[in-house]
mmCIF file of C-alpha atoms in Angstrom:
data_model
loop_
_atom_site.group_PDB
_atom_site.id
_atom_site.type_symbol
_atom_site.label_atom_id
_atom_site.label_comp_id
_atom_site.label_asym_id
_atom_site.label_seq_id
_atom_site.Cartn_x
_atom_site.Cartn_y
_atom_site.Cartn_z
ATOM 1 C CA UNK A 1 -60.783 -31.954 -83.447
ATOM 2 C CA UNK A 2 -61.131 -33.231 -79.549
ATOM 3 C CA UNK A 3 -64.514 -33.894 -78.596
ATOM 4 C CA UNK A 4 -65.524 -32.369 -75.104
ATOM 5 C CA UNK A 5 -67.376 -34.483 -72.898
ATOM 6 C CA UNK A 6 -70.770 -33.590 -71.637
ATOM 7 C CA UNK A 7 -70.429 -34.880 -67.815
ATOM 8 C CA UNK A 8 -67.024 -35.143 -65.916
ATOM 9 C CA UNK A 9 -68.439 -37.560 -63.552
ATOM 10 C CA UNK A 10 -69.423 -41.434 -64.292
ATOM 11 C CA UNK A 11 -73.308 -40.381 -63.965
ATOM 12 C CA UNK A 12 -75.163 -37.563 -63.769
ATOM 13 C CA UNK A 13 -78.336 -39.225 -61.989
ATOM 14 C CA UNK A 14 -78.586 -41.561 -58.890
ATOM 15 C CA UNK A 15 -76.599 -44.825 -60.622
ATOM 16 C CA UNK A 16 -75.454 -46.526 -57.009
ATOM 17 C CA UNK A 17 -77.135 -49.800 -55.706
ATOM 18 C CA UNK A 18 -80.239 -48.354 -53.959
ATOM 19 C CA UNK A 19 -81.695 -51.012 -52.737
ATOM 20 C CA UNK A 20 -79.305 -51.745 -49.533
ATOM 21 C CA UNK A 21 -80.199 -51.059 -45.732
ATOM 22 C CA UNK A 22 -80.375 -47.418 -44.669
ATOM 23 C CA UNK A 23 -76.989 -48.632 -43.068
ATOM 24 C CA UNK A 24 -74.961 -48.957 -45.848
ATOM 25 C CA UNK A 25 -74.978 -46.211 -46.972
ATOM 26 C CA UNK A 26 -73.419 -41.665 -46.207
ATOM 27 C CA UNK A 27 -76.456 -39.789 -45.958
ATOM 28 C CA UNK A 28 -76.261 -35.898 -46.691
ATOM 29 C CA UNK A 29 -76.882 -34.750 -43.308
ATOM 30 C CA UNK A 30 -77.294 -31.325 -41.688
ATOM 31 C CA UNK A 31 -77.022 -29.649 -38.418
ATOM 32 C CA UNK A 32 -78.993 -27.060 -36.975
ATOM 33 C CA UNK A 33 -80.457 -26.660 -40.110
ATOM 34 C CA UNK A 34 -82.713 -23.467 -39.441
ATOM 35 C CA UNK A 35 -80.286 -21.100 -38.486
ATOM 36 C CA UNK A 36 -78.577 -18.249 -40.707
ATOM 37 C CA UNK A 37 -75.525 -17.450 -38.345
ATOM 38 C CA UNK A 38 -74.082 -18.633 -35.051
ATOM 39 C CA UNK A 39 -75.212 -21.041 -32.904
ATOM 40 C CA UNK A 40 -75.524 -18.245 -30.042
ATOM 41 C CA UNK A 41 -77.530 -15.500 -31.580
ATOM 42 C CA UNK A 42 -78.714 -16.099 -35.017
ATOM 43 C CA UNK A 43 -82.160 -15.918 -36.214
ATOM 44 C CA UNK A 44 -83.800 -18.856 -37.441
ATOM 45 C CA UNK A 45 -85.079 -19.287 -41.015
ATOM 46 C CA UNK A 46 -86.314 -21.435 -44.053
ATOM 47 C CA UNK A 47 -84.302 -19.762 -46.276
ATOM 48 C CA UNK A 48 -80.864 -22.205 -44.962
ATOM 49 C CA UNK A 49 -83.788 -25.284 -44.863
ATOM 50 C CA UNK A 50 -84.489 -24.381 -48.666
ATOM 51 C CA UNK A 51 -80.740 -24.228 -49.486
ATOM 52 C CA UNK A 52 -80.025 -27.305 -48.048
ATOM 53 C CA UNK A 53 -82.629 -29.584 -49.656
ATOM 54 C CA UNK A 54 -81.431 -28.141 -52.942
ATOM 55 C CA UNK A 55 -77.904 -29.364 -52.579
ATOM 56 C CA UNK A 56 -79.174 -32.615 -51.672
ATOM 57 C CA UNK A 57 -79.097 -32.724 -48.534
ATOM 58 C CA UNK A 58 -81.618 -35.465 -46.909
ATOM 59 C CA UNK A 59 -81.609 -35.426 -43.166
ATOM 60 C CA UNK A 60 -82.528 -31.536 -41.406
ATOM 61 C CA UNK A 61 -82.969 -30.568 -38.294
ATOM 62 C CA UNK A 62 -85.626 -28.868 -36.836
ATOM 63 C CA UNK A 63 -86.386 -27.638 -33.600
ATOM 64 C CA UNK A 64 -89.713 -27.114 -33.043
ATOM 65 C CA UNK A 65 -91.758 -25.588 -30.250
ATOM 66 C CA UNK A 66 -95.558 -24.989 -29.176
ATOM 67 C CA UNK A 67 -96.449 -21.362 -29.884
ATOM 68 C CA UNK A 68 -100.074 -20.873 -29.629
ATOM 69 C CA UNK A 69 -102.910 -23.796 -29.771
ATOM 70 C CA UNK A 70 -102.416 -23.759 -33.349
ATOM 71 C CA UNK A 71 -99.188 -22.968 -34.298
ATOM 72 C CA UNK A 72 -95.239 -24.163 -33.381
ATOM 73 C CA UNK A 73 -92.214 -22.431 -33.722
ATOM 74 C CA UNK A 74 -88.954 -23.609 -35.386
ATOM 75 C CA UNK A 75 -86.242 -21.688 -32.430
ATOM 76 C CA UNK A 76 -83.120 -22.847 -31.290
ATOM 77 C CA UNK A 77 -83.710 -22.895 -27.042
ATOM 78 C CA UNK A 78 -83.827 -26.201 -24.937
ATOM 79 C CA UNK A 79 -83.017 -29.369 -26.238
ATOM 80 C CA UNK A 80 -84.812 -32.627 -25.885
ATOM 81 C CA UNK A 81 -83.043 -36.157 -26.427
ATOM 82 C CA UNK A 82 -84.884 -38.213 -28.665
ATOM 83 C CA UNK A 83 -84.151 -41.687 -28.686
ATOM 84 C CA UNK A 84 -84.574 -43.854 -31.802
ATOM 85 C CA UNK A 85 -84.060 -47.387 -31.749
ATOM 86 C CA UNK A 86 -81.097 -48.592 -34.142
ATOM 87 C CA UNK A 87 -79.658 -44.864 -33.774
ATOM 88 C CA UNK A 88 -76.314 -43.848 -31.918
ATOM 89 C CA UNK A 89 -76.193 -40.260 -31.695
ATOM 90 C CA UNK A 90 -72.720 -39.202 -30.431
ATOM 91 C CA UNK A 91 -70.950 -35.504 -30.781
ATOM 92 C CA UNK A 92 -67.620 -35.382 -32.650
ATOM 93 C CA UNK A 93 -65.615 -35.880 -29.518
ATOM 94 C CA UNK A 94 -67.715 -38.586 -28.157
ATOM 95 C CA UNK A 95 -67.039 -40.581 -31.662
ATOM 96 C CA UNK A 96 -63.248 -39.848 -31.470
ATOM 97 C CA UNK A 97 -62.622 -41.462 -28.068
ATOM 98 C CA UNK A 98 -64.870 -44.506 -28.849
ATOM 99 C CA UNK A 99 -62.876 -44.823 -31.748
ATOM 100 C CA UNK A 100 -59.566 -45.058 -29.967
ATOM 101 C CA UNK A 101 -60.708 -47.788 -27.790
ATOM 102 C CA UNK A 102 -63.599 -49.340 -29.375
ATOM 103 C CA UNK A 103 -62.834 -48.625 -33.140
ATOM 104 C CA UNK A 104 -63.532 -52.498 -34.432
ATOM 105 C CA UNK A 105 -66.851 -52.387 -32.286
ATOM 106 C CA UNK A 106 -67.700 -49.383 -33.953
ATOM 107 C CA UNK A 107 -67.405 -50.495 -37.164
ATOM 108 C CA UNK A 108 -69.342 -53.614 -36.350
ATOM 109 C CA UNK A 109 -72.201 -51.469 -35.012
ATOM 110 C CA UNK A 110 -72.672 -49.339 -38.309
ATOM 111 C CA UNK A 111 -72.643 -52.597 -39.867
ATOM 112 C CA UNK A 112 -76.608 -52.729 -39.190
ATOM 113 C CA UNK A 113 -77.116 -49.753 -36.932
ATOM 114 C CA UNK A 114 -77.280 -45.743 -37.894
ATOM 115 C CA UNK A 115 -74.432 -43.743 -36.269
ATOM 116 C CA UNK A 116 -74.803 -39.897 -36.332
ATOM 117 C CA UNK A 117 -72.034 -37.409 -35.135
ATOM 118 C CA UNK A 118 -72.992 -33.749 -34.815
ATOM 119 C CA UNK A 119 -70.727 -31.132 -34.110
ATOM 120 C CA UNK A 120 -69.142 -30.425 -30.678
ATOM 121 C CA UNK A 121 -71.095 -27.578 -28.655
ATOM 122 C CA UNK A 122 -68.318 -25.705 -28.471
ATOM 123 C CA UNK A 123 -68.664 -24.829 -32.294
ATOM 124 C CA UNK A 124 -70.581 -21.255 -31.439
ATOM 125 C CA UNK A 125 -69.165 -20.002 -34.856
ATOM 126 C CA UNK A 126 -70.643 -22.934 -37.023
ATOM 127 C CA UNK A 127 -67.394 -23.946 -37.838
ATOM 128 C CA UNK A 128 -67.419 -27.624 -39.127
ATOM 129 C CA UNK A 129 -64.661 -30.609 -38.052
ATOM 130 C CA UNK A 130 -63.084 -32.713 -40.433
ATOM 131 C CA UNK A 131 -65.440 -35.943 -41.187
ATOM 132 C CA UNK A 132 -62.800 -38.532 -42.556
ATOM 133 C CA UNK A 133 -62.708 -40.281 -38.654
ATOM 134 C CA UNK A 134 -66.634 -40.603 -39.152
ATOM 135 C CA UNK A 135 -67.008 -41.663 -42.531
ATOM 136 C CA UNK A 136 -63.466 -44.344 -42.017
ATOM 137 C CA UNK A 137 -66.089 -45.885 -39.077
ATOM 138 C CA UNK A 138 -68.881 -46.212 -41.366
ATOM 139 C CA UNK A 139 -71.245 -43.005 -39.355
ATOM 140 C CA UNK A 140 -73.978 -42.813 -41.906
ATOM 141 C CA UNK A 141 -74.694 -39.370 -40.620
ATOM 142 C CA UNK A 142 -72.329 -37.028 -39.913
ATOM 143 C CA UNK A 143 -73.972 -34.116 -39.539
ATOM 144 C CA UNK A 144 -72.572 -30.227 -40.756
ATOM 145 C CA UNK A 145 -73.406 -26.810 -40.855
ATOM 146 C CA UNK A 146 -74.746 -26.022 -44.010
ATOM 147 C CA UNK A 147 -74.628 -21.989 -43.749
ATOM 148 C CA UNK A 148 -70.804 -20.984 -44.979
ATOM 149 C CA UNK A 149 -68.997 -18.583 -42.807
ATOM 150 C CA UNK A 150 -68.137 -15.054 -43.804
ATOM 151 C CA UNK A 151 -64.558 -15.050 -44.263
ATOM 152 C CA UNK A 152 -62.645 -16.393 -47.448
ATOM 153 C CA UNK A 153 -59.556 -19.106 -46.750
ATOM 154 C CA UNK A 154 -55.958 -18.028 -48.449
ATOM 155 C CA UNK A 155 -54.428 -21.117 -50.910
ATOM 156 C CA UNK A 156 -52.244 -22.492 -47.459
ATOM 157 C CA UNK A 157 -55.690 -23.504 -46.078
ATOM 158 C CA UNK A 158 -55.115 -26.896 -48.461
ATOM 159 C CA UNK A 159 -51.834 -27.176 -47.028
ATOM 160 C CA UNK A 160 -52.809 -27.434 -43.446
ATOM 161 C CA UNK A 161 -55.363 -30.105 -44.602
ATOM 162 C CA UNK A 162 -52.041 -31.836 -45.477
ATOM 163 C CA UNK A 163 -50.609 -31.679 -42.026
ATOM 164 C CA UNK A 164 -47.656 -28.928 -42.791
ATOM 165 C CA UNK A 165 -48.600 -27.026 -39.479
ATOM 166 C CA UNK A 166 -50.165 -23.889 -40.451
ATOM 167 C CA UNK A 167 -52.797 -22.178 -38.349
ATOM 168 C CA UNK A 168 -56.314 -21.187 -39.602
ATOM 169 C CA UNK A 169 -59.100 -20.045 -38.043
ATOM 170 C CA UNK A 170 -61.832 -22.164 -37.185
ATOM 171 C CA UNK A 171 -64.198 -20.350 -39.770
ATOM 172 C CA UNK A 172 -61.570 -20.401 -42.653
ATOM 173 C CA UNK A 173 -60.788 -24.472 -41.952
ATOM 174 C CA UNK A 174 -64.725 -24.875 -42.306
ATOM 175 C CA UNK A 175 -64.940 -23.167 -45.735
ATOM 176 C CA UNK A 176 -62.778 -25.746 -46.840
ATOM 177 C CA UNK A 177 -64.393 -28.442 -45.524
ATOM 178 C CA UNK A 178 -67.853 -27.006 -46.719
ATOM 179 C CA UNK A 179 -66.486 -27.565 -49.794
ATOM 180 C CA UNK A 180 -65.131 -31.336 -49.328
ATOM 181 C CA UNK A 181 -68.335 -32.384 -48.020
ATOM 182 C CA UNK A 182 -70.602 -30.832 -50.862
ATOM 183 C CA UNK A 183 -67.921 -32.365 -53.466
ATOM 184 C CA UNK A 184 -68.127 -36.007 -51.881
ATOM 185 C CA UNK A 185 -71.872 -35.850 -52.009
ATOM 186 C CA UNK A 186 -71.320 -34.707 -55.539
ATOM 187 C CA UNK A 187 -72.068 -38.213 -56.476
ATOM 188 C CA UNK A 188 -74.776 -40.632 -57.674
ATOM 189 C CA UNK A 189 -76.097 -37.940 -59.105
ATOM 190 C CA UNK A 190 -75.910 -35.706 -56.192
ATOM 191 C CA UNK A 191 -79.299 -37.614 -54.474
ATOM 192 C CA UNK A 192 -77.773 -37.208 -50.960
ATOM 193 C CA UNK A 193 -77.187 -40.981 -50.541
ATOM 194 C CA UNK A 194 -73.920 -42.954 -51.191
ATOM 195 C CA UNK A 195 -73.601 -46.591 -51.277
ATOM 196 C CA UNK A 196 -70.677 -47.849 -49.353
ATOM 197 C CA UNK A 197 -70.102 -51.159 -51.279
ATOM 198 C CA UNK A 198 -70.078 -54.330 -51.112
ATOM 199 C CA UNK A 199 -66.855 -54.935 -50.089
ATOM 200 C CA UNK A 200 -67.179 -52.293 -47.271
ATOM 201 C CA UNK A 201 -70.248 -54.667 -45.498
ATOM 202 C CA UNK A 202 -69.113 -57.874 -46.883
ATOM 203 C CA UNK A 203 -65.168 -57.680 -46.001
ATOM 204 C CA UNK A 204 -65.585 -56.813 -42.159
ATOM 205 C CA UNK A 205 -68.937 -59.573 -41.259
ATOM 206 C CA UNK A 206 -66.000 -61.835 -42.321
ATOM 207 C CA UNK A 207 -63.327 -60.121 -39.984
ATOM 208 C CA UNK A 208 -62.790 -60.144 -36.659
ATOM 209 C CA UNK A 209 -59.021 -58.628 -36.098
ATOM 210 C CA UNK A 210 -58.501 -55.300 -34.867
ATOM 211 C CA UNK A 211 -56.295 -54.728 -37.471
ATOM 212 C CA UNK A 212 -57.998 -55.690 -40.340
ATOM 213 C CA UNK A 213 -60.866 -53.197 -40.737
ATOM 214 C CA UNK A 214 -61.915 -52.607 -44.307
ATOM 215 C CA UNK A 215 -63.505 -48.958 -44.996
ATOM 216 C CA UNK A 216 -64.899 -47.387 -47.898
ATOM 217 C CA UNK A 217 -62.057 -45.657 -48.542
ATOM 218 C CA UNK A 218 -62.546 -45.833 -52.457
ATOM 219 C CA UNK A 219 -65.897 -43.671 -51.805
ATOM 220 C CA UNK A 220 -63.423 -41.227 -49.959
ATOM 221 C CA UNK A 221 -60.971 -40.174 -52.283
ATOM 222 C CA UNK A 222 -61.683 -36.725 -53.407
ATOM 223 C CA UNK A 223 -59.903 -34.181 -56.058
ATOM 224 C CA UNK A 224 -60.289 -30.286 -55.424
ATOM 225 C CA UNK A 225 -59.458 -27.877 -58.218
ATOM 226 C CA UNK A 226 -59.411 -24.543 -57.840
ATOM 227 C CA UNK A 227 -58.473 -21.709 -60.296
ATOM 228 C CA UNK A 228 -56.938 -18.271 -59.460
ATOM 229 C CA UNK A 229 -56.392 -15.009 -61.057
ATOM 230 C CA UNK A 230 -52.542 -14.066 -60.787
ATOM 231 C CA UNK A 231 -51.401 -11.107 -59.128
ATOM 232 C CA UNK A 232 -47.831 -9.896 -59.660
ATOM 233 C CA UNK A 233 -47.956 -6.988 -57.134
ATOM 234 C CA UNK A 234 -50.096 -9.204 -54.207
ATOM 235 C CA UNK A 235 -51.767 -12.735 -53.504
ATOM 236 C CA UNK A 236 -53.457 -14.383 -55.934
ATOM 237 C CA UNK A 237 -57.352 -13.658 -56.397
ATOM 238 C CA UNK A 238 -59.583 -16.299 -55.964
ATOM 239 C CA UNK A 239 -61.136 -17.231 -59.248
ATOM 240 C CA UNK A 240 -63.429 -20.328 -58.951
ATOM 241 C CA UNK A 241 -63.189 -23.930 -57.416
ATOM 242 C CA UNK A 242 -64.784 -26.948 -57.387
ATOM 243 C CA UNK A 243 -64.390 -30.652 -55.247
ATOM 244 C CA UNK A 244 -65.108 -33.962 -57.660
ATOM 245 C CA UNK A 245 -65.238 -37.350 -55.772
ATOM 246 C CA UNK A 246 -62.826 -39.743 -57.753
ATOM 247 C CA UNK A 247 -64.252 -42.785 -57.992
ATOM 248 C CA UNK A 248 -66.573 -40.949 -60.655
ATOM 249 C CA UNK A 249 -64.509 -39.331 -62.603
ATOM 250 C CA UNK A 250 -64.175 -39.926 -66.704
ATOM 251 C CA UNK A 251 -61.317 -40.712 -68.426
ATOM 252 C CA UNK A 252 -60.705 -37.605 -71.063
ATOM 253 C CA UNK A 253 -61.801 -34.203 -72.165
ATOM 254 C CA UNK A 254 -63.975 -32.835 -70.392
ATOM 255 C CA UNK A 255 -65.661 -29.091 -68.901
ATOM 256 C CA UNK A 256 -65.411 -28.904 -65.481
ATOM 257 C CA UNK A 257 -67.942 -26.865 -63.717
ATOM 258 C CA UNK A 258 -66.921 -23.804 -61.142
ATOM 259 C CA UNK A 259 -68.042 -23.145 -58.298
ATOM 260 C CA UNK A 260 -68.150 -19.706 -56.530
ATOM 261 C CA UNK A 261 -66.895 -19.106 -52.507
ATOM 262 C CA UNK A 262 -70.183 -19.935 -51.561
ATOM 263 C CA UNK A 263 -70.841 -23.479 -53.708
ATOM 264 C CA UNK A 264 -73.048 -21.607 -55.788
ATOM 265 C CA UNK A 265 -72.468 -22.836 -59.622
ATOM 266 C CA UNK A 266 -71.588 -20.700 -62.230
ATOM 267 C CA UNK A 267 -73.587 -20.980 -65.183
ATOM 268 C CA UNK A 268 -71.616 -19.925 -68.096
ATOM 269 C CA UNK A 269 -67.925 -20.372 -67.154
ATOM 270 C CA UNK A 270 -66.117 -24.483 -66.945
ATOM 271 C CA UNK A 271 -62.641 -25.548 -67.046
ATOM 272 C CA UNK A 272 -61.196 -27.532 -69.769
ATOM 273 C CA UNK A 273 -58.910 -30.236 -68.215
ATOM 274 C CA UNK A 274 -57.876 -33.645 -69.605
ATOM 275 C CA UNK A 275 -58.116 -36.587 -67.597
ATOM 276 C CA UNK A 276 -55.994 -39.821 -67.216
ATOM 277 C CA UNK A 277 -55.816 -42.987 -64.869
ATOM 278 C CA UNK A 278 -52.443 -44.887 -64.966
#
């Protein structure tokens, strides 16, 4: 008789060294965190807000403007810059061109500073960009669309993560990475906050050589499963999927819990898979 594990990850409440700087460690962040759609048109609405919080997610954003005497509205019009000391705010291509030239100095910054990177403004569909630059520079905050767009990715959409030169849409590349992001912040219980280690902080105040960086890379390493319903006379259906950071996993038996297109779980159906580590 095999006995099935309760959890397949190492913990399934906050377990990580909480008691770091703010700096040390990801933060679950969102962007635009009010609206339901595009970034052009869309309504705004606590529903997303609601959503968010209950995934973990711990930094929102809200716009908020005077109404009446007594009242403010959360719309998405005119922006106003609001400077915080001991936090960078730079858009995704603002962090990839300081990383090209200043990429050691970047690190050394989110050493004891807060970096956040926010999509580009270009992004009208609420696509997402791929956050491994960020994270590999220690940005605390790197900052997604939380609302999933409409359309569904095909099975190649994993390949192109893997650099074999398909094309995707913008909004079928995002699902994807919707579903990287939730899975990383799948750990320490899912709290929204991820220490970087140790090693991460203590490595690089000890390194000064461009080409010597150390990077949480451990905290990085994800596994994506997903299940599908074959077809003999077309594609594949989409079954269910999930996204597991590794570093948590548990050696053995264990039910996997499934995930539906839009990271909602599904209650009653897991996947029985048996894990090793060589």
């Amino acid at each position: 008789m095999i006995k099935m594990g309760s959890d397949i990850l190492q913990e399934s409440t906050e377990h990580h060294d909480m008691s770091a700087p703010l700096s040390h460690y990801f933060v679950y962040t969102g962007h635009n965190s009010y609206l339901i759609g595009n970034q052009l048109s869309s309504d705004s609405c606590d529903i997303p807000i609601i959503k968010a919080l209950l995934k973990g997610v711990r930094v929102i954003e809200l716009d908020l403007w005077p109404s009446t005497k007594d009242d403010i509205h959360v719309v998405h019009e005119f922006r106003l810059v609001d400077e915080k000391v001991r936090l960078l705010s730079l858009n995704e291509q603002a962090l990839e061109k300081a990383t090209t030239s200043y990429g050691s100095d970047l690190v050394r910054f989110t050493q004891r500073n807060l970096l956040r990177v926010y999509p580009k403004g270009m992004r009208a569909t609420s696509s997402n960009y791929k956050p491994i630059l960020e994270w590999m520079h220690g940005a605390q905050m790197v900052a997604f669309y939380m609302h999933l767009p409409i359309c569904f990715p095909s099975f190649e959409t994993a390949l192109s993560l893997l650099g074999l030169g398909l094309q995707l849409s913008a909004n079928t590349l995002s699902l994807l990475l919707n579903r990287v992001i939730h899975g990383m912040f799948r750990a320490n219980g899912g709290c929204g906050y991820l220490y970087m280690g140790d090693g991460w902080r203590k490595n690089y105040s000890q390194t000064h050589s461009h080409h010597r960086i150390s990077t949480p890379s451990t905290r990085l390493a994800l596994l994506r499963i997903e299940v599908r319903e074959y077809d003999r006379s077309k594609k594949d259906d989409f079954g269910w999927q999930t996204c597991l950071p590794v570093s948590e996993l548990k050696y053995g038996f264990k039910a996997v819990p499934l995930y539906d297109k839009k990271e909602d779980k599904f209650k009653c159906v897991k996947f029985f898979m048996r894990f090793q580590f060589l």
